[in-house]
PDB file of C-alpha atoms in Angstrom:
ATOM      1  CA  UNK S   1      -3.134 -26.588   8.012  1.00 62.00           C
ATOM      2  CA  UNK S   2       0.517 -25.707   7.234  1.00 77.00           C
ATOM      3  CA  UNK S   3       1.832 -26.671   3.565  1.00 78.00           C
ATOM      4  CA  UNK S   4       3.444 -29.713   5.232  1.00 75.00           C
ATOM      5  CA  UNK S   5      -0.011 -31.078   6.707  1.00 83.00           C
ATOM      6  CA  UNK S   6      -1.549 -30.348   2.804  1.00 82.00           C
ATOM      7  CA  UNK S   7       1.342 -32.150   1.179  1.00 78.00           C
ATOM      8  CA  UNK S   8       1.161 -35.511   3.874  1.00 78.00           C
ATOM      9  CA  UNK S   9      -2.531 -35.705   3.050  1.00 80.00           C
ATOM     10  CA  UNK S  10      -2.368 -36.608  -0.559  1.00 81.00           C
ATOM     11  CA  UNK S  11      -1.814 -39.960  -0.535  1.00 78.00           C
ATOM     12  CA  UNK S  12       1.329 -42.043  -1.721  1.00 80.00           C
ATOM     13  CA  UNK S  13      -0.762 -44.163  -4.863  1.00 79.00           C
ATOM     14  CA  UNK S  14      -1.180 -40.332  -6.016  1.00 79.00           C
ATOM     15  CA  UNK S  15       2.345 -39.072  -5.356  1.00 76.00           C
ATOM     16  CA  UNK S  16       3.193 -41.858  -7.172  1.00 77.00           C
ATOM     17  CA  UNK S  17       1.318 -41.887 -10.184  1.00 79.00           C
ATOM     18  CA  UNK S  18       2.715 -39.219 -12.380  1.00 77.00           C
ATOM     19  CA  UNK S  19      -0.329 -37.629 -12.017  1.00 83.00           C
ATOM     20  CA  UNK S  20       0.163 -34.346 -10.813  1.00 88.00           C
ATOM     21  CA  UNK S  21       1.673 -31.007 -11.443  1.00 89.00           C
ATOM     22  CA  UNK S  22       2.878 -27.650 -10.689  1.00 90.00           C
ATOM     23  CA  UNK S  23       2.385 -24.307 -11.928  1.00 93.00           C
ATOM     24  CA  UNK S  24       3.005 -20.395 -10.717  1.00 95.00           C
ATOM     25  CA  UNK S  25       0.545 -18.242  -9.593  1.00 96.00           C
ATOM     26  CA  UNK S  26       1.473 -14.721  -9.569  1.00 95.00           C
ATOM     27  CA  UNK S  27       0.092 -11.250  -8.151  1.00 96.00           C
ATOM     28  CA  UNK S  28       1.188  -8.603  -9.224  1.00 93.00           C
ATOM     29  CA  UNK S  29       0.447  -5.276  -7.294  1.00 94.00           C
ATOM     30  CA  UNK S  30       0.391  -2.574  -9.794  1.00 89.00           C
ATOM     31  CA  UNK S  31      -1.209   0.719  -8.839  1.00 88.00           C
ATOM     32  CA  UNK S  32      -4.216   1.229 -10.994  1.00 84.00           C
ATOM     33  CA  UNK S  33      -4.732  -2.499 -11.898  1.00 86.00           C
ATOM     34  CA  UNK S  34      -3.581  -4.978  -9.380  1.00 91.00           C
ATOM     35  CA  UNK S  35      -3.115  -8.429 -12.008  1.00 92.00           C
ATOM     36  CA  UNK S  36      -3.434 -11.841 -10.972  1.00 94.00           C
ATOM     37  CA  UNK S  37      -2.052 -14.890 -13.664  1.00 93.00           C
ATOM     38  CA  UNK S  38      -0.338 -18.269 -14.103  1.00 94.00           C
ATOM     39  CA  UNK S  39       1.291 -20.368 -16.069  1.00 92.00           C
ATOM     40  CA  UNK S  40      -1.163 -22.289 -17.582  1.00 90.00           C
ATOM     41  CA  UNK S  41      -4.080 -22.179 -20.254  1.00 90.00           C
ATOM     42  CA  UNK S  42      -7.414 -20.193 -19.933  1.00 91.00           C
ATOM     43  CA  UNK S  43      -8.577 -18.725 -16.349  1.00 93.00           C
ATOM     44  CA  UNK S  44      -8.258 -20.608 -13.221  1.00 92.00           C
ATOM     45  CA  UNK S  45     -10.562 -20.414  -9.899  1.00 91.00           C
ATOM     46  CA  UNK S  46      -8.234 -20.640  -6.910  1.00 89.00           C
ATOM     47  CA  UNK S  47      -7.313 -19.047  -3.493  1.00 86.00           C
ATOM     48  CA  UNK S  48     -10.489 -17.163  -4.147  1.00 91.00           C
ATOM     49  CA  UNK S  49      -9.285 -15.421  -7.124  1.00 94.00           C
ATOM     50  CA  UNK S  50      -9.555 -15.900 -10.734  1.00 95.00           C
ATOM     51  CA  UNK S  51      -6.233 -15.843 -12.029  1.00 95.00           C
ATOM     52  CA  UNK S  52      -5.878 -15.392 -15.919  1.00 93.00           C
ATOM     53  CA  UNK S  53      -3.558 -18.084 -18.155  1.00 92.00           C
ATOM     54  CA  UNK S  54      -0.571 -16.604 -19.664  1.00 90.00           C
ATOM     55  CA  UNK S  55       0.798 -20.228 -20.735  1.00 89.00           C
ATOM     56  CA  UNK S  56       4.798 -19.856 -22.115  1.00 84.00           C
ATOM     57  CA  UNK S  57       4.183 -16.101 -22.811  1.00 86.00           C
ATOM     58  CA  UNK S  58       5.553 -15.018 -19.199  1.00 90.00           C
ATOM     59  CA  UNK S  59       8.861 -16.673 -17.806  1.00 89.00           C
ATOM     60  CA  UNK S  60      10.473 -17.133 -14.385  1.00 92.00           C
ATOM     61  CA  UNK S  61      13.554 -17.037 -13.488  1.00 90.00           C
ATOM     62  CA  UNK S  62      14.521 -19.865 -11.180  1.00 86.00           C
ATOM     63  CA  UNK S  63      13.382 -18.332  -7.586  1.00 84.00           C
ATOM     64  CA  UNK S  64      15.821 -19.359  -4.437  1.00 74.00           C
ATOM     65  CA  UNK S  65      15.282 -21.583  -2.463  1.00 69.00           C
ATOM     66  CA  UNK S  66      17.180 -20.136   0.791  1.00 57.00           C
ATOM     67  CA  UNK S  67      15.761 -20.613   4.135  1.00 53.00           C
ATOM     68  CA  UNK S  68      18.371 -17.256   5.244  1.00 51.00           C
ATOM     69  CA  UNK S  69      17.650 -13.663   5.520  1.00 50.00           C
ATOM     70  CA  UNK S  70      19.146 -13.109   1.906  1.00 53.00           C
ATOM     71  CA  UNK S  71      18.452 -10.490  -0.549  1.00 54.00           C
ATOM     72  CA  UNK S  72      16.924 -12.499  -3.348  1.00 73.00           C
ATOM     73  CA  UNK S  73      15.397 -11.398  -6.687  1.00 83.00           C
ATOM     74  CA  UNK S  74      13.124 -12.992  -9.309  1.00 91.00           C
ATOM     75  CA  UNK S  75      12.828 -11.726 -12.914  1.00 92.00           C
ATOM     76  CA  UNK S  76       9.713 -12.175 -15.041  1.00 92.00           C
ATOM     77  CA  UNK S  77      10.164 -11.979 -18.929  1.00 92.00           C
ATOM     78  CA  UNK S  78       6.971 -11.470 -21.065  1.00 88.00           C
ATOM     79  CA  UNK S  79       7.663 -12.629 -24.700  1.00 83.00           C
ATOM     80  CA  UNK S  80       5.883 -11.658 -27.566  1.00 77.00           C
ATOM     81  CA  UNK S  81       4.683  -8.280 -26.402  1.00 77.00           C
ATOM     82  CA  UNK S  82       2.898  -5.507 -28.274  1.00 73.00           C
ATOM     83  CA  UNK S  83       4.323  -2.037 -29.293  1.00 74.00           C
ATOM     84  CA  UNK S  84       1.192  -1.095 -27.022  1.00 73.00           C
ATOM     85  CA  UNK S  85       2.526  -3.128 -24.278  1.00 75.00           C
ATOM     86  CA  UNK S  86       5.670  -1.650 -24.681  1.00 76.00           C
ATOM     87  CA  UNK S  87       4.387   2.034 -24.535  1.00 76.00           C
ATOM     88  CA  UNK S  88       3.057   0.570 -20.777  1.00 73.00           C
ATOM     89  CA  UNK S  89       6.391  -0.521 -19.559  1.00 78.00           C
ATOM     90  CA  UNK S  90       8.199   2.622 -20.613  1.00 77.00           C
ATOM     91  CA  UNK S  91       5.951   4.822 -18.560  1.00 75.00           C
ATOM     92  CA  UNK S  92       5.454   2.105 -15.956  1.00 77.00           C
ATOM     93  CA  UNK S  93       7.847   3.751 -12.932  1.00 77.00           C
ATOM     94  CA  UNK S  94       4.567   5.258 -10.798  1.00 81.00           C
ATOM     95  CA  UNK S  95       2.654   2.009 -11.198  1.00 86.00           C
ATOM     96  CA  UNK S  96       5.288  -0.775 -10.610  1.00 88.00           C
ATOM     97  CA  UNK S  97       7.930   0.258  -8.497  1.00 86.00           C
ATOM     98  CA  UNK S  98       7.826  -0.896  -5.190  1.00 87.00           C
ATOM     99  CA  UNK S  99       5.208  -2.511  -5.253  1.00 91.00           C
ATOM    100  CA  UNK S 100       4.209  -6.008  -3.890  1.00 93.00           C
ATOM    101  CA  UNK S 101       4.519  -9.037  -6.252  1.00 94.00           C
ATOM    102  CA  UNK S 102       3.620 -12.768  -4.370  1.00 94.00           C
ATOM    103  CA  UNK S 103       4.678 -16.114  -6.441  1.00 94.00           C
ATOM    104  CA  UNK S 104       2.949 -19.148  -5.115  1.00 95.00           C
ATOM    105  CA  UNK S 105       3.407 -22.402  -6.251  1.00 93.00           C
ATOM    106  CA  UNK S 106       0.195 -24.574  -7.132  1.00 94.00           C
ATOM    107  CA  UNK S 107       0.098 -27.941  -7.445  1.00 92.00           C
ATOM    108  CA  UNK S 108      -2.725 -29.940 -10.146  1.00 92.00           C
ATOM    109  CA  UNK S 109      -4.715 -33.286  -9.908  1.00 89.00           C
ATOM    110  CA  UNK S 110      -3.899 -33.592 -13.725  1.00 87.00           C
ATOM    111  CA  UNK S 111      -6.302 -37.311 -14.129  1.00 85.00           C
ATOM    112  CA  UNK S 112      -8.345 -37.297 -10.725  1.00 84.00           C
ATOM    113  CA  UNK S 113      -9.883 -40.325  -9.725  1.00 80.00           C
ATOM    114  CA  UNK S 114     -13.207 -39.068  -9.108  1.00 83.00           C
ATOM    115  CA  UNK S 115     -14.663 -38.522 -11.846  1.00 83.00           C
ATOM    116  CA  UNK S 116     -16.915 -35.605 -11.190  1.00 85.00           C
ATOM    117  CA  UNK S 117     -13.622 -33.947 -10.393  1.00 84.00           C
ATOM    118  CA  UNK S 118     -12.519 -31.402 -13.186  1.00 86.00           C
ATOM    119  CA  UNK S 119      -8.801 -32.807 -14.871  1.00 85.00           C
ATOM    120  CA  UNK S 120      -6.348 -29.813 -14.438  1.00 85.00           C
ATOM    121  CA  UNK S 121      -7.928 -29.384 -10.515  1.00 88.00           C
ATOM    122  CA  UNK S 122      -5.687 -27.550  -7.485  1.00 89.00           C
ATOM    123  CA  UNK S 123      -4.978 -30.896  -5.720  1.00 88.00           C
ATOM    124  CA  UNK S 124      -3.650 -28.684  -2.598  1.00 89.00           C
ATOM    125  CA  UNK S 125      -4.340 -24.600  -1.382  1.00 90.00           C
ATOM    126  CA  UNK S 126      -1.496 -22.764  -2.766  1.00 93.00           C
ATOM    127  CA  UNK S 127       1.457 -22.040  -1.436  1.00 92.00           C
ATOM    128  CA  UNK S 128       3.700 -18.939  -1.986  1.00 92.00           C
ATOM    129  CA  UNK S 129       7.534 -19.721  -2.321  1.00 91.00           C
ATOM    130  CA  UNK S 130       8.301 -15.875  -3.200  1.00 91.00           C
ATOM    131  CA  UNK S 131       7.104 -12.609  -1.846  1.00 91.00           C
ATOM    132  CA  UNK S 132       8.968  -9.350  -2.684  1.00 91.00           C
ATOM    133  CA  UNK S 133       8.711  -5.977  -4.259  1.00 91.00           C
ATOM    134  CA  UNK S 134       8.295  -4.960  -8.274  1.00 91.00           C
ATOM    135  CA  UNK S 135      11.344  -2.911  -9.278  1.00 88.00           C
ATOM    136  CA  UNK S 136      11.436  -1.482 -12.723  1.00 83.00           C
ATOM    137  CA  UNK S 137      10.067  -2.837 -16.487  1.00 86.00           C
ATOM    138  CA  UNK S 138      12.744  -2.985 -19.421  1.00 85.00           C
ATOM    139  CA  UNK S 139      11.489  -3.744 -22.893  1.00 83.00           C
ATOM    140  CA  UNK S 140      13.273  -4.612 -25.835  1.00 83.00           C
ATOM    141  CA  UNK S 141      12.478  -5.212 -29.589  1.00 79.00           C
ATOM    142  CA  UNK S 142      14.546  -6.567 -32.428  1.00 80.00           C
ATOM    143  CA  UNK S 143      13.224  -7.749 -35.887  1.00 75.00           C
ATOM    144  CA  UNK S 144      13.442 -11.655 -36.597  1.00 71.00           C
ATOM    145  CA  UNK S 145      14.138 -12.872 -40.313  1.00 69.00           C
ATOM    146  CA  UNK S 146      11.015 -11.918 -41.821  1.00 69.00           C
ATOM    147  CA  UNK S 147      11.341  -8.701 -40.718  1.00 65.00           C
ATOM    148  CA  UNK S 148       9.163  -8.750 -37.806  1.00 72.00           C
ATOM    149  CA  UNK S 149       9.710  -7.297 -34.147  1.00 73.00           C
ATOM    150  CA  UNK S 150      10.071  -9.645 -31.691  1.00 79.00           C
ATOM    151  CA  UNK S 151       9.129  -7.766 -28.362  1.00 82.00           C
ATOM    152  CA  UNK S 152       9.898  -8.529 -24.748  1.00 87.00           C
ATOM    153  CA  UNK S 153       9.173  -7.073 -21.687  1.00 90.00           C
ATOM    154  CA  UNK S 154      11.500  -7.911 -18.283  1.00 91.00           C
ATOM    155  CA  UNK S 155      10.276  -7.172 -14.732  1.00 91.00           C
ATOM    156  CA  UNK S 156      12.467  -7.324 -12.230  1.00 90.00           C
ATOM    157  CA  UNK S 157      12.096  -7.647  -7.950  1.00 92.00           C
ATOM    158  CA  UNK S 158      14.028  -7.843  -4.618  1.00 89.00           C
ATOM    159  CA  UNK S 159      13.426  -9.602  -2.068  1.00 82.00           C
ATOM    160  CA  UNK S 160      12.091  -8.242   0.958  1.00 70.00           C
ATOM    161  CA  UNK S 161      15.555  -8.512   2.714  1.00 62.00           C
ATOM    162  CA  UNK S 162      17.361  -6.517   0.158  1.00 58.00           C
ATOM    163  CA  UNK S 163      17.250  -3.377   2.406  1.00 55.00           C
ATOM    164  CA  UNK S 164      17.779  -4.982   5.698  1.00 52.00           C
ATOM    165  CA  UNK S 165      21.183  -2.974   6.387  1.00 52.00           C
ATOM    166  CA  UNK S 166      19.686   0.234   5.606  1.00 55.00           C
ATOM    167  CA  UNK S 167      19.120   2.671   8.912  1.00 53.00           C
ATOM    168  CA  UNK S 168      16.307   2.242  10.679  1.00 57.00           C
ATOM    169  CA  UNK S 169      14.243   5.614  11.158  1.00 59.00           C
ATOM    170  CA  UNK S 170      14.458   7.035  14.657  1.00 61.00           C
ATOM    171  CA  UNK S 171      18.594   6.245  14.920  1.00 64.00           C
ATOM    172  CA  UNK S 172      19.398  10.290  14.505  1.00 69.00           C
ATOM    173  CA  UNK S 173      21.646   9.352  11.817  1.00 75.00           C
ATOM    174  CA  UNK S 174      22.043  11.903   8.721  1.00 78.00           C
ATOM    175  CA  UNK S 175      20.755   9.285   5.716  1.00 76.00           C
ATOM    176  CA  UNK S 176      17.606   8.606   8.397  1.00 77.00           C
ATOM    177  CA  UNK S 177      16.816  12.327   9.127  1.00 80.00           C
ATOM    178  CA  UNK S 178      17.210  12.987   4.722  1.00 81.00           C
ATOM    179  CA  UNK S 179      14.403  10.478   4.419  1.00 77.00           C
ATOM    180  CA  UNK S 180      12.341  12.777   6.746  1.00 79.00           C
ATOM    181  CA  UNK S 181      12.987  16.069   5.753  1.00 83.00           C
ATOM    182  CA  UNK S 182      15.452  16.399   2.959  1.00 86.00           C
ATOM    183  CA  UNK S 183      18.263  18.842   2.654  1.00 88.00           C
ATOM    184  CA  UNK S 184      18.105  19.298   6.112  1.00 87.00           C
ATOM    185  CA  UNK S 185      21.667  18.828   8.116  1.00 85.00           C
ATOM    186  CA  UNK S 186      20.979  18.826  12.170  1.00 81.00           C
ATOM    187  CA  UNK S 187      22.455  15.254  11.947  1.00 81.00           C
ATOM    188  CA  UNK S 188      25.294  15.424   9.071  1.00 81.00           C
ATOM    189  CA  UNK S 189      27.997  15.841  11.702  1.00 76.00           C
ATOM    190  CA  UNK S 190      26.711  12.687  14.004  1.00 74.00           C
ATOM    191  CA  UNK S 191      29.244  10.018  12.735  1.00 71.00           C
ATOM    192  CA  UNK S 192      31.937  13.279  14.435  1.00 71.00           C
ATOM    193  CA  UNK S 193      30.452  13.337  17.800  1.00 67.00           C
ATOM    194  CA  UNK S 194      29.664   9.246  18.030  1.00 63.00           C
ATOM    195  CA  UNK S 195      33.904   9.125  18.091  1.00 61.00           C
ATOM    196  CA  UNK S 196      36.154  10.334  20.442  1.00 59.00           C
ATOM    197  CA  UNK S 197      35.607  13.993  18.399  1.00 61.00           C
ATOM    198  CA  UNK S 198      36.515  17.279  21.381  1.00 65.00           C
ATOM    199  CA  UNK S 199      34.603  20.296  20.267  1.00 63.00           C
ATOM    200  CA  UNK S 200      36.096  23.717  21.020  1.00 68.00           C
ATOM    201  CA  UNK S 201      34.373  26.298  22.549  1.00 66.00           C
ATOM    202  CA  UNK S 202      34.727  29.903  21.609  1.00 63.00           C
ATOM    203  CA  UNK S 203      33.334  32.971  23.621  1.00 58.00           C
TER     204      UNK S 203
END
């Protein structure tokens, strides 16, 4: 079934009861420890997974809602982080960047009906409404008035599209062949000979 099938099926008393909600589920790729959370309290079963409750700690930025091949980015903010948490981010480049991060919306049966049905239950399969690449963790820390640091960790993505005018291998221009084999210039002078450029022959 597509989303639109899962969403037609609930039916209108429930749409219109007040009784549902919506949280984030998010996967996070990184290399050594691939996490899976949302925004809500204690672990959730779902999708397969068990996805661990973060509640207010991590925020998202408001993710776009574009239906065009734009370049689109979502930032996650983790507040309240520890100096240990911290020491993560900073040497974070090899296990975050690049790599995939998913954002799927889930929706809740907060009071079901039946009542052998758990309260707080995924009323629908989730569905993801962002899917892009991790780019790089910044952290800061700054003491509050009793003296305290308040830490904060900030993760921020691209879309998948952000790189869609970027060369595509095999086009024997000079940025493709440096991907391949850096420092190597049997296509730096391309761009010359795609113009009306006259080489002259010596003998």
């Amino acid at each position: 079934m597509t989303v639109r099938d899962d969403i037609i099926a609930i039916s209108n008393d429930k749409l219109r009861s007040a009784r549902i909600a919506a949280d984030y589920l998010i996967f996070m790729d990184f290399l050594d420890a691939p996490r899976r959370v949302w925004t809500g309290w204690g672990n959730l079963e779902a999708e397969g997974h068990t996805w661990q409750g973060v509640g207010d700690l991590i925020g998202v930025s408001e993710i776009p809602a574009s239906t065009s091949a734009t370049a689109e980015s979502v930032t996650l903010t983790l507040q309240g982080a520890t100096a240990e948490m911290q020491e993560l981010a900073r040497a974070s480049k090899t296990r975050v960047q690049d790599r995939q991060i998913i954002i799927y919306q889930q929706f809740f049966d907060v009071t079901p009906d039946d009542t052998d049905v758990q309260p707080w239950s995924p009323l629908m399969p989730a569905f993801a409404v962002y899917s892009g690449k991790m780019d790089r963790m910044a952290y800061s820390a700054e003491r509050d008035g009793d003296a305290n640091y308040r830490r904060s960790i900030e993760l921020t993505t691209y879309g998948l599209f952000t790189n869609r005018n970027a060369p595509a291998n095999g086009r024997w221009t000079d940025s493709d062949q440096q991907r391949r084999y850096p420092g190597e210039l049997g296509c730096s002078r391309m761009p010359i000979y795609a113009s009306s450029y006259s080489p002259t022959w010596t003998v």
